[in-house]
Amino acid sequence: MDFNMKKLASDAGIFFTRAVQFTEEKFGQAEKTELDAHFENLLARADSTKNWTEKILRQTEVLLQPNPSARVEEFLYEKLDRKVPSRVTNGELLAQYMSEAASELGPTTPYGKTLIKVAEAEKRLGAAERDFIHTASINFLTPLRNFLEGDWKTISKERRLLQNRRLDLDACKARLKKAKAAEAKATTVPDFQETRPRNYILSASASALWNDEVDKSEQELRIAQTEFDRQAEVTRLLLEGISSTHANHLRCLHEFVESQTTYYAQCYRHMLDLQKQLGSSQGAIFPGTFVGTTEPASPPLSSTSPTTTAATMPVEPSMAGMAPSGETALCLEEVAPPASGTRKARVLYDYEAADSSELALLADELITVYSLPGMDPDWLIGERGNKKGKVPVTYLELLS
């Protein structure tokens, strides 16, 4: 018990000395040992690495999981060392709703069939998103989090210890400076008078005491300097290890880009397949709409709910089923639009004609379109004023 009390008193004394030294430095009343420029640069780079790693980590978590409540839940599970429960992605949830809607509204109807096809595509998109989140979490988020929770905590601990060693060193320098000043003052020969011989005796005694204090302060200073130099070397080695951290994070960043590229490529393929399926079933959904026959056409659709015949990602239209460009160009000049079956369409994206048989398009313009017997379902004939040419269906939004 006595030993613990002595240690507690000693720790309290050291803490008080450091607090006094720190306060005097802040007010400019004490000198401070400055670190060399290279060491300061290492400290600045380490702080910058830590700050930007935190920001990148947080924003990547937002990218992978936009729901803040879900992120908090996952964080709590990780802190409790419990397995995070499997969560349905938004795409998979949308696919489930579409499948249920198709079952209730009629899976054999055109709308029900389309809902089923889109639901299958959304399910595949959700599965791809799940794989991307899992891969990115392991290959990118985990190394960043390990740095912040492991290496950086070690660096911070050693930096605090270095700061304490520096305060002890500067406190020893201040005590030695004061002791030397007092010793010099004590060794000054007093104004000796026979009536006051006691002054000389006291001066000699004080000089001896301050001489002992100077020797003690010099010894403490040597010990403090040794501990400071040792701690500075340990901290410097840890700070130089930030270069290895950058190399590791660079490798993780490449893996993150690769996984993201794979994810978006999968999404593109799934949507391209869905687009082809919807395009091939367009004629079955709207029979006789684009062909100039005497059969009654389907009722016009409201302009507020246009028929979406194009996917959000335009692709190069297929030329299968079309005649050679020269022959088609000649035929188009001679072919008149059918008496019935023409419709208005709004252009979704700019399209540059590949040859003279095609019609160049500008986004948001309105054109007249119709189909001819035997044409590829991915193409229509478009008219704008006196100009006429083939236009890809995927670039159009059909109106009434």
Coordinates of C-alpha atoms in Angstrom, one line a residue:
M1 CA 0.0 0.0 0.0
D2 CA 2.9 2.3 0.9
F3 CA 4.6 1.6 -2.4
N4 CA 1.4 2.3 -4.4
M5 CA 1.0 5.6 -2.6
K6 CA 4.6 6.6 -3.4
K7 CA 4.1 5.7 -7.0
L8 CA 0.8 7.7 -7.1
A9 CA 2.5 10.7 -5.6
S10 CA 5.4 10.4 -8.1
D11 CA 3.0 10.1 -11.1
A12 CA 1.1 13.1 -9.8
G13 CA 4.3 15.1 -9.5
I14 CA 5.4 14.2 -13.0
F15 CA 2.0 15.1 -14.4
F16 CA 2.1 18.5 -12.6
T17 CA 5.6 19.2 -13.9
R18 CA 4.5 18.4 -17.5
A19 CA 1.3 20.5 -17.1
V20 CA 3.4 23.5 -15.9
Q21 CA 5.9 23.1 -18.7
F22 CA 3.1 22.8 -21.3
T23 CA 1.3 25.9 -20.0
E24 CA 4.5 28.0 -19.9
E25 CA 5.2 27.0 -23.5
K26 CA 1.8 28.1 -24.6
F27 CA 2.3 31.5 -23.0
G28 CA 5.8 31.8 -24.3
Q29 CA 7.4 31.7 -20.9
A30 CA 9.4 28.6 -21.5
E31 CA 11.6 27.2 -24.3
K32 CA 10.5 24.3 -26.4
T33 CA 12.7 21.6 -28.0
E34 CA 11.8 21.7 -31.7
L35 CA 11.9 18.6 -33.9
D36 CA 13.8 18.6 -37.1
A37 CA 12.1 19.4 -40.4
H38 CA 12.1 15.8 -41.7
F39 CA 10.4 14.7 -38.5
E40 CA 7.8 17.4 -38.8
N41 CA 7.1 16.4 -42.5
L42 CA 6.6 12.8 -41.4
L43 CA 4.1 13.9 -38.8
A44 CA 2.2 16.1 -41.2
R45 CA 2.0 13.3 -43.8
A46 CA 0.8 10.8 -41.2
D47 CA -1.9 13.2 -40.0
S48 CA -3.0 13.8 -43.6
T49 CA -3.1 10.1 -44.3
K50 CA -5.2 9.5 -41.3
N51 CA -7.7 12.3 -42.0
W52 CA -8.2 11.3 -45.7
T53 CA -8.4 7.6 -44.9
E54 CA -11.3 8.3 -42.5
K55 CA -13.1 10.4 -45.1
I56 CA -12.6 7.8 -47.9
L57 CA -13.8 5.1 -45.5
R58 CA -16.9 6.9 -44.5
Q59 CA -17.9 7.8 -48.0
T60 CA -17.2 4.3 -49.4
E61 CA -19.5 3.0 -46.7
V62 CA -22.2 5.5 -47.8
L63 CA -21.7 4.3 -51.4
L64 CA -22.1 0.7 -50.5
Q65 CA -24.9 1.2 -48.0
P66 CA -26.8 4.5 -48.5
N67 CA -29.2 3.8 -45.6
P68 CA -27.7 5.4 -42.4
S69 CA -29.8 3.2 -40.1
A70 CA -28.5 0.1 -41.8
R71 CA -24.9 1.4 -41.4
V72 CA -25.5 2.0 -37.7
E73 CA -26.9 -1.5 -37.3
E74 CA -23.9 -3.1 -39.1
F75 CA -21.5 -1.0 -36.9
L76 CA -23.1 -2.2 -33.7
Y77 CA -23.0 -5.8 -34.9
E78 CA -19.3 -5.5 -35.6
K79 CA -18.6 -3.9 -32.2
L80 CA -20.5 -6.7 -30.5
D81 CA -18.5 -9.3 -32.6
R82 CA -21.7 -10.7 -34.0
K83 CA -22.5 -11.7 -37.6
V84 CA -24.3 -9.1 -39.6
P85 CA -27.6 -10.5 -40.7
S86 CA -28.2 -10.9 -44.5
R87 CA -30.1 -8.0 -45.9
V88 CA -32.2 -8.0 -49.1
T89 CA -30.9 -5.4 -51.7
N90 CA -33.2 -2.9 -53.2
G91 CA -33.0 -4.6 -56.6
E92 CA -34.0 -7.9 -55.1
L93 CA -36.9 -6.3 -53.2
L94 CA -38.1 -4.6 -56.3
A95 CA -37.9 -7.9 -58.2
Q96 CA -40.0 -9.6 -55.4
Y97 CA -42.7 -6.9 -55.7
M98 CA -42.8 -7.1 -59.5
S99 CA -43.1 -10.9 -59.4
E100 CA -46.0 -10.7 -56.9
A101 CA -47.7 -8.0 -59.0
A102 CA -47.4 -10.2 -62.1
S103 CA -48.9 -13.2 -60.3
E104 CA -51.9 -11.1 -59.1
L105 CA -52.4 -9.1 -62.3
G106 CA -52.0 -12.0 -64.6
P107 CA -48.8 -13.6 -65.7
T108 CA -50.1 -14.3 -69.2
T109 CA -51.1 -10.7 -69.9
P110 CA -48.6 -8.5 -71.8
Y111 CA -48.1 -6.4 -68.6
G112 CA -47.6 -9.4 -66.5
K113 CA -45.1 -11.0 -68.9
T114 CA -43.1 -7.8 -68.9
L115 CA -43.2 -7.5 -65.1
I116 CA -41.8 -11.1 -64.9
K117 CA -38.9 -10.3 -67.3
V118 CA -38.0 -7.1 -65.5
A119 CA -38.2 -8.8 -62.2
E120 CA -35.7 -11.4 -63.3
A121 CA -33.4 -8.7 -64.5
E122 CA -33.7 -6.8 -61.2
K123 CA -33.0 -9.9 -59.2
R124 CA -29.8 -10.5 -61.2
L125 CA -28.9 -6.8 -60.6
G126 CA -29.5 -7.2 -56.9
A127 CA -27.3 -10.3 -56.7
A128 CA -24.5 -8.5 -58.6
E129 CA -24.8 -5.6 -56.1
R130 CA -24.6 -8.0 -53.2
D131 CA -21.4 -9.6 -54.6
F132 CA -19.9 -6.1 -55.2
I133 CA -20.6 -4.9 -51.6
H134 CA -19.1 -8.1 -50.2
T135 CA -16.0 -7.9 -52.4
A136 CA -15.5 -4.2 -51.8
S137 CA -15.9 -4.6 -48.0
I138 CA -13.2 -7.3 -47.8
N139 CA -10.7 -5.9 -50.3
F140 CA -11.0 -2.2 -49.6
L141 CA -12.9 -1.2 -46.4
T142 CA -11.3 -3.8 -44.2
P143 CA -7.6 -2.7 -44.9
L144 CA -8.6 1.0 -44.3
R145 CA -10.3 0.2 -41.1
N146 CA -7.4 -2.0 -39.9
F147 CA -5.0 0.9 -40.5
L148 CA -7.2 3.3 -38.4
E149 CA -7.9 0.8 -35.6
G150 CA -4.4 -0.7 -35.6
D151 CA -1.4 1.1 -37.0
W152 CA -2.7 4.6 -36.4
K153 CA -3.5 3.8 -32.7
T154 CA 0.0 2.6 -32.3
I155 CA 1.4 5.7 -33.9
S156 CA -0.8 8.0 -31.8
K157 CA 0.3 6.2 -28.6
E158 CA 4.0 6.6 -29.4
R159 CA 3.4 10.3 -30.4
R160 CA 1.8 11.0 -27.0
L161 CA 4.7 9.3 -25.3
L162 CA 7.2 11.3 -27.4
Q163 CA 5.3 14.5 -26.3
N164 CA 5.7 13.5 -22.7
R165 CA 9.4 12.8 -23.1
R166 CA 9.9 16.2 -24.7
L167 CA 8.0 17.9 -21.9
D168 CA 10.2 16.1 -19.3
L169 CA 13.3 17.1 -21.3
D170 CA 12.4 20.7 -21.5
A171 CA 11.4 20.7 -17.8
C172 CA 14.9 19.4 -16.9
K173 CA 16.5 22.0 -19.1
A174 CA 14.5 24.7 -17.3
R175 CA 15.5 23.3 -13.8
L176 CA 19.2 23.2 -14.9
K177 CA 19.1 26.7 -16.2
K178 CA 17.6 28.0 -12.9
A179 CA 20.0 26.0 -10.8
K180 CA 23.0 27.4 -12.7
A181 CA 21.7 30.9 -12.3
A182 CA 21.2 30.4 -8.6
E183 CA 24.6 28.9 -8.2
A184 CA 26.3 31.8 -10.0
K185 CA 24.5 34.2 -7.7
A186 CA 25.4 32.2 -4.6
T187 CA 29.1 32.0 -5.6
T188 CA 29.3 35.8 -5.9
V189 CA 31.5 37.1 -3.0
P190 CA 29.3 38.9 -0.5
D191 CA 29.9 42.4 0.8
F192 CA 31.8 41.1 3.8
Q193 CA 31.7 43.1 7.0
E194 CA 33.1 42.1 10.3
T195 CA 29.8 43.1 12.0
R196 CA 28.0 40.5 9.8
P197 CA 30.2 37.4 9.4
R198 CA 27.0 35.3 9.2
N199 CA 26.3 36.5 5.6
Y200 CA 29.5 34.9 4.3
I201 CA 28.8 31.6 6.1
L202 CA 25.3 31.4 4.6
S203 CA 26.6 32.3 1.1
A204 CA 29.1 29.5 1.2
S205 CA 26.5 27.0 2.4
A206 CA 24.1 28.1 -0.4
S207 CA 26.8 27.8 -3.0
A208 CA 27.5 24.2 -2.0
L209 CA 23.8 23.4 -2.1
W210 CA 23.2 24.9 -5.5
N211 CA 26.3 23.1 -6.8
D212 CA 24.7 19.8 -5.8
E213 CA 21.5 20.9 -7.4
V214 CA 23.3 21.6 -10.7
D215 CA 24.9 18.2 -10.6
K216 CA 21.6 16.5 -10.0
S217 CA 19.9 18.5 -12.7
E218 CA 22.6 17.7 -15.2
Q219 CA 22.2 14.0 -14.5
E220 CA 18.4 14.2 -14.9
L221 CA 18.9 16.1 -18.1
R222 CA 21.1 13.4 -19.5
I223 CA 18.6 10.7 -18.7
A224 CA 15.7 12.7 -20.1
Q225 CA 17.7 13.4 -23.3
T226 CA 18.4 9.7 -23.7
E227 CA 14.8 8.7 -23.3
F228 CA 13.7 11.5 -25.7
D229 CA 16.1 10.4 -28.4
R230 CA 15.1 6.7 -28.0
Q231 CA 11.4 7.6 -28.2
A232 CA 12.0 9.9 -31.2
E233 CA 13.7 7.1 -33.1
V234 CA 10.8 4.7 -32.4
T235 CA 8.2 7.2 -33.5
R236 CA 10.2 8.1 -36.6
L237 CA 10.4 4.4 -37.7
L238 CA 6.6 4.2 -37.3
L239 CA 6.0 7.4 -39.2
E240 CA 8.2 6.2 -42.1
G241 CA 6.0 3.1 -42.2
I242 CA 3.3 5.3 -43.7
S243 CA 4.9 4.7 -47.1
S244 CA 4.1 1.0 -46.7
T245 CA 0.6 1.9 -45.8
H246 CA 0.2 4.0 -48.9
A247 CA 1.5 1.1 -51.0
N248 CA -1.0 -1.3 -49.4
H249 CA -3.9 1.2 -49.8
L250 CA -2.9 1.6 -53.5
R251 CA -3.2 -2.1 -54.1
C252 CA -6.6 -2.2 -52.3
L253 CA -7.7 0.8 -54.4
H254 CA -6.9 -1.2 -57.6
E255 CA -8.9 -4.1 -56.3
F256 CA -11.8 -1.8 -55.5
V257 CA -11.8 -0.4 -59.1
E258 CA -11.6 -4.0 -60.5
S259 CA -14.6 -5.1 -58.4
Q260 CA -16.6 -1.9 -59.4
T261 CA -15.8 -2.5 -63.0
T262 CA -17.0 -6.1 -62.8
Y263 CA -20.2 -5.0 -61.1
Y264 CA -21.1 -2.3 -63.7
A265 CA -20.2 -4.7 -66.5
Q266 CA -22.6 -7.2 -65.1
C267 CA -25.3 -4.6 -64.7
Y268 CA -24.8 -3.5 -68.3
R269 CA -25.1 -7.1 -69.6
H270 CA -28.2 -7.8 -67.6
M271 CA -29.9 -4.6 -68.8
L272 CA -28.8 -5.3 -72.4
D273 CA -30.4 -8.7 -72.2
L274 CA -33.6 -7.2 -70.8
Q275 CA -33.6 -4.5 -73.5
K276 CA -33.4 -7.2 -76.2
Q277 CA -36.1 -9.2 -74.6
L278 CA -38.4 -6.2 -74.4
G279 CA -37.6 -5.1 -77.9
S280 CA -38.3 -8.5 -79.4
S281 CA -41.7 -8.7 -77.6
Q282 CA -42.7 -5.2 -78.7
G283 CA -44.6 -6.5 -81.7
A284 CA -46.4 -9.1 -79.6
I285 CA -47.4 -6.5 -77.1
F286 CA -48.8 -4.0 -79.7
P287 CA -49.9 -6.1 -82.7
G288 CA -50.6 -4.2 -85.8
T289 CA -49.6 -0.8 -84.4
F290 CA -46.8 -0.1 -86.8
V291 CA -47.9 -2.0 -89.8
G292 CA -50.2 -0.4 -92.3
T293 CA -53.1 -2.8 -92.3
T294 CA -56.8 -2.3 -92.1
E295 CA -56.9 -3.9 -88.6
P296 CA -57.8 -1.5 -85.8
A297 CA -54.8 -0.2 -83.9
S298 CA -54.5 -0.3 -80.2
P299 CA -56.0 2.6 -78.2
P300 CA -53.7 5.6 -78.0
L301 CA -51.8 5.9 -74.8
S302 CA -51.9 9.0 -72.6
S303 CA -48.9 11.3 -73.0
T304 CA -48.5 11.3 -69.2
S305 CA -47.8 7.6 -69.3
P306 CA -45.6 7.0 -72.4
T307 CA -44.8 3.4 -73.4
T308 CA -41.2 2.8 -72.4
T309 CA -39.7 1.0 -75.4
A310 CA -36.1 1.9 -74.7
A311 CA -33.8 1.0 -71.8
T312 CA -31.8 3.7 -70.1
M313 CA -28.5 2.5 -71.7
P314 CA -28.5 3.0 -75.5
V315 CA -26.7 0.4 -77.4
E316 CA -25.6 0.1 -81.0
P317 CA -28.6 -1.0 -83.0
S318 CA -28.4 -4.2 -84.9
M319 CA -28.4 -4.1 -88.7
A320 CA -29.8 -7.6 -89.1
G321 CA -32.8 -7.9 -91.3
M322 CA -32.2 -4.6 -93.1
A323 CA -31.3 -4.3 -96.8
P324 CA -27.9 -2.9 -97.8
S325 CA -27.7 0.8 -97.2
G326 CA -27.7 1.8 -100.9
E327 CA -30.8 -0.2 -101.8
T328 CA -32.6 0.9 -98.6
A329 CA -31.9 4.5 -99.4
L330 CA -33.5 4.2 -102.8
C331 CA -36.5 2.3 -101.4
L332 CA -37.1 4.8 -98.7
E333 CA -37.4 7.6 -101.2
E334 CA -40.1 5.7 -103.1
V335 CA -42.0 4.3 -100.1
A336 CA -44.9 6.4 -98.8
P337 CA -46.1 6.2 -95.2
P338 CA -49.0 3.9 -94.5
A339 CA -52.4 5.4 -94.2
S340 CA -52.7 4.1 -90.7
G341 CA -50.2 2.9 -88.1
T342 CA -48.0 6.1 -87.9
R343 CA -47.1 7.4 -84.5
K344 CA -45.3 10.3 -82.9
A345 CA -42.1 9.5 -81.0
R346 CA -39.8 11.6 -78.8
V347 CA -36.1 11.1 -79.2
L348 CA -34.3 10.1 -76.0
Y349 CA -30.7 10.5 -77.0
D350 CA -28.7 12.1 -79.8
Y351 CA -28.0 9.7 -82.6
E352 CA -25.6 10.2 -85.5
A353 CA -26.6 8.5 -88.7
A354 CA -24.1 5.8 -89.8
D355 CA -25.0 6.3 -93.5
S356 CA -27.4 8.0 -95.8
S357 CA -30.1 5.5 -95.2
E358 CA -30.4 6.5 -91.5
L359 CA -31.9 9.6 -90.0
A360 CA -29.8 11.7 -87.5
L361 CA -31.6 12.4 -84.3
L362 CA -31.5 15.1 -81.6
A363 CA -32.6 14.5 -78.0
D364 CA -36.1 15.6 -77.1
E365 CA -37.2 16.3 -80.7
L366 CA -40.5 14.8 -82.0
I367 CA -40.6 12.8 -85.2
T368 CA -43.2 10.6 -87.0
V369 CA -42.4 6.9 -87.1
Y370 CA -43.9 3.8 -88.7
S371 CA -43.0 0.3 -89.6
L372 CA -42.9 -1.6 -92.9
P373 CA -43.6 -5.3 -93.4
G374 CA -40.5 -7.4 -93.0
M375 CA -38.5 -4.8 -91.2
D376 CA -36.2 -5.6 -88.3
P377 CA -38.2 -4.9 -85.1
D378 CA -35.3 -3.0 -83.7
W379 CA -35.7 -0.3 -86.5
L380 CA -38.5 2.0 -87.6
I381 CA -38.9 4.5 -90.4
G382 CA -38.7 8.1 -89.1
E383 CA -39.8 11.3 -90.8
R384 CA -38.9 14.9 -90.0
G385 CA -40.2 17.3 -92.5
N386 CA -38.9 16.2 -95.9
K387 CA -36.2 14.0 -94.4
K388 CA -36.8 10.3 -94.0
G389 CA -34.6 7.5 -92.8
K390 CA -34.2 4.5 -90.5
V391 CA -34.1 5.1 -86.8
P392 CA -33.3 2.7 -83.9
V393 CA -36.2 1.9 -81.6
T394 CA -34.0 2.0 -78.5
Y395 CA -33.5 5.8 -79.0
L396 CA -37.2 6.5 -79.0
E397 CA -40.1 7.0 -76.6
L398 CA -43.3 6.2 -78.5
L399 CA -46.2 8.6 -77.9
S400 CA -49.9 8.4 -78.9

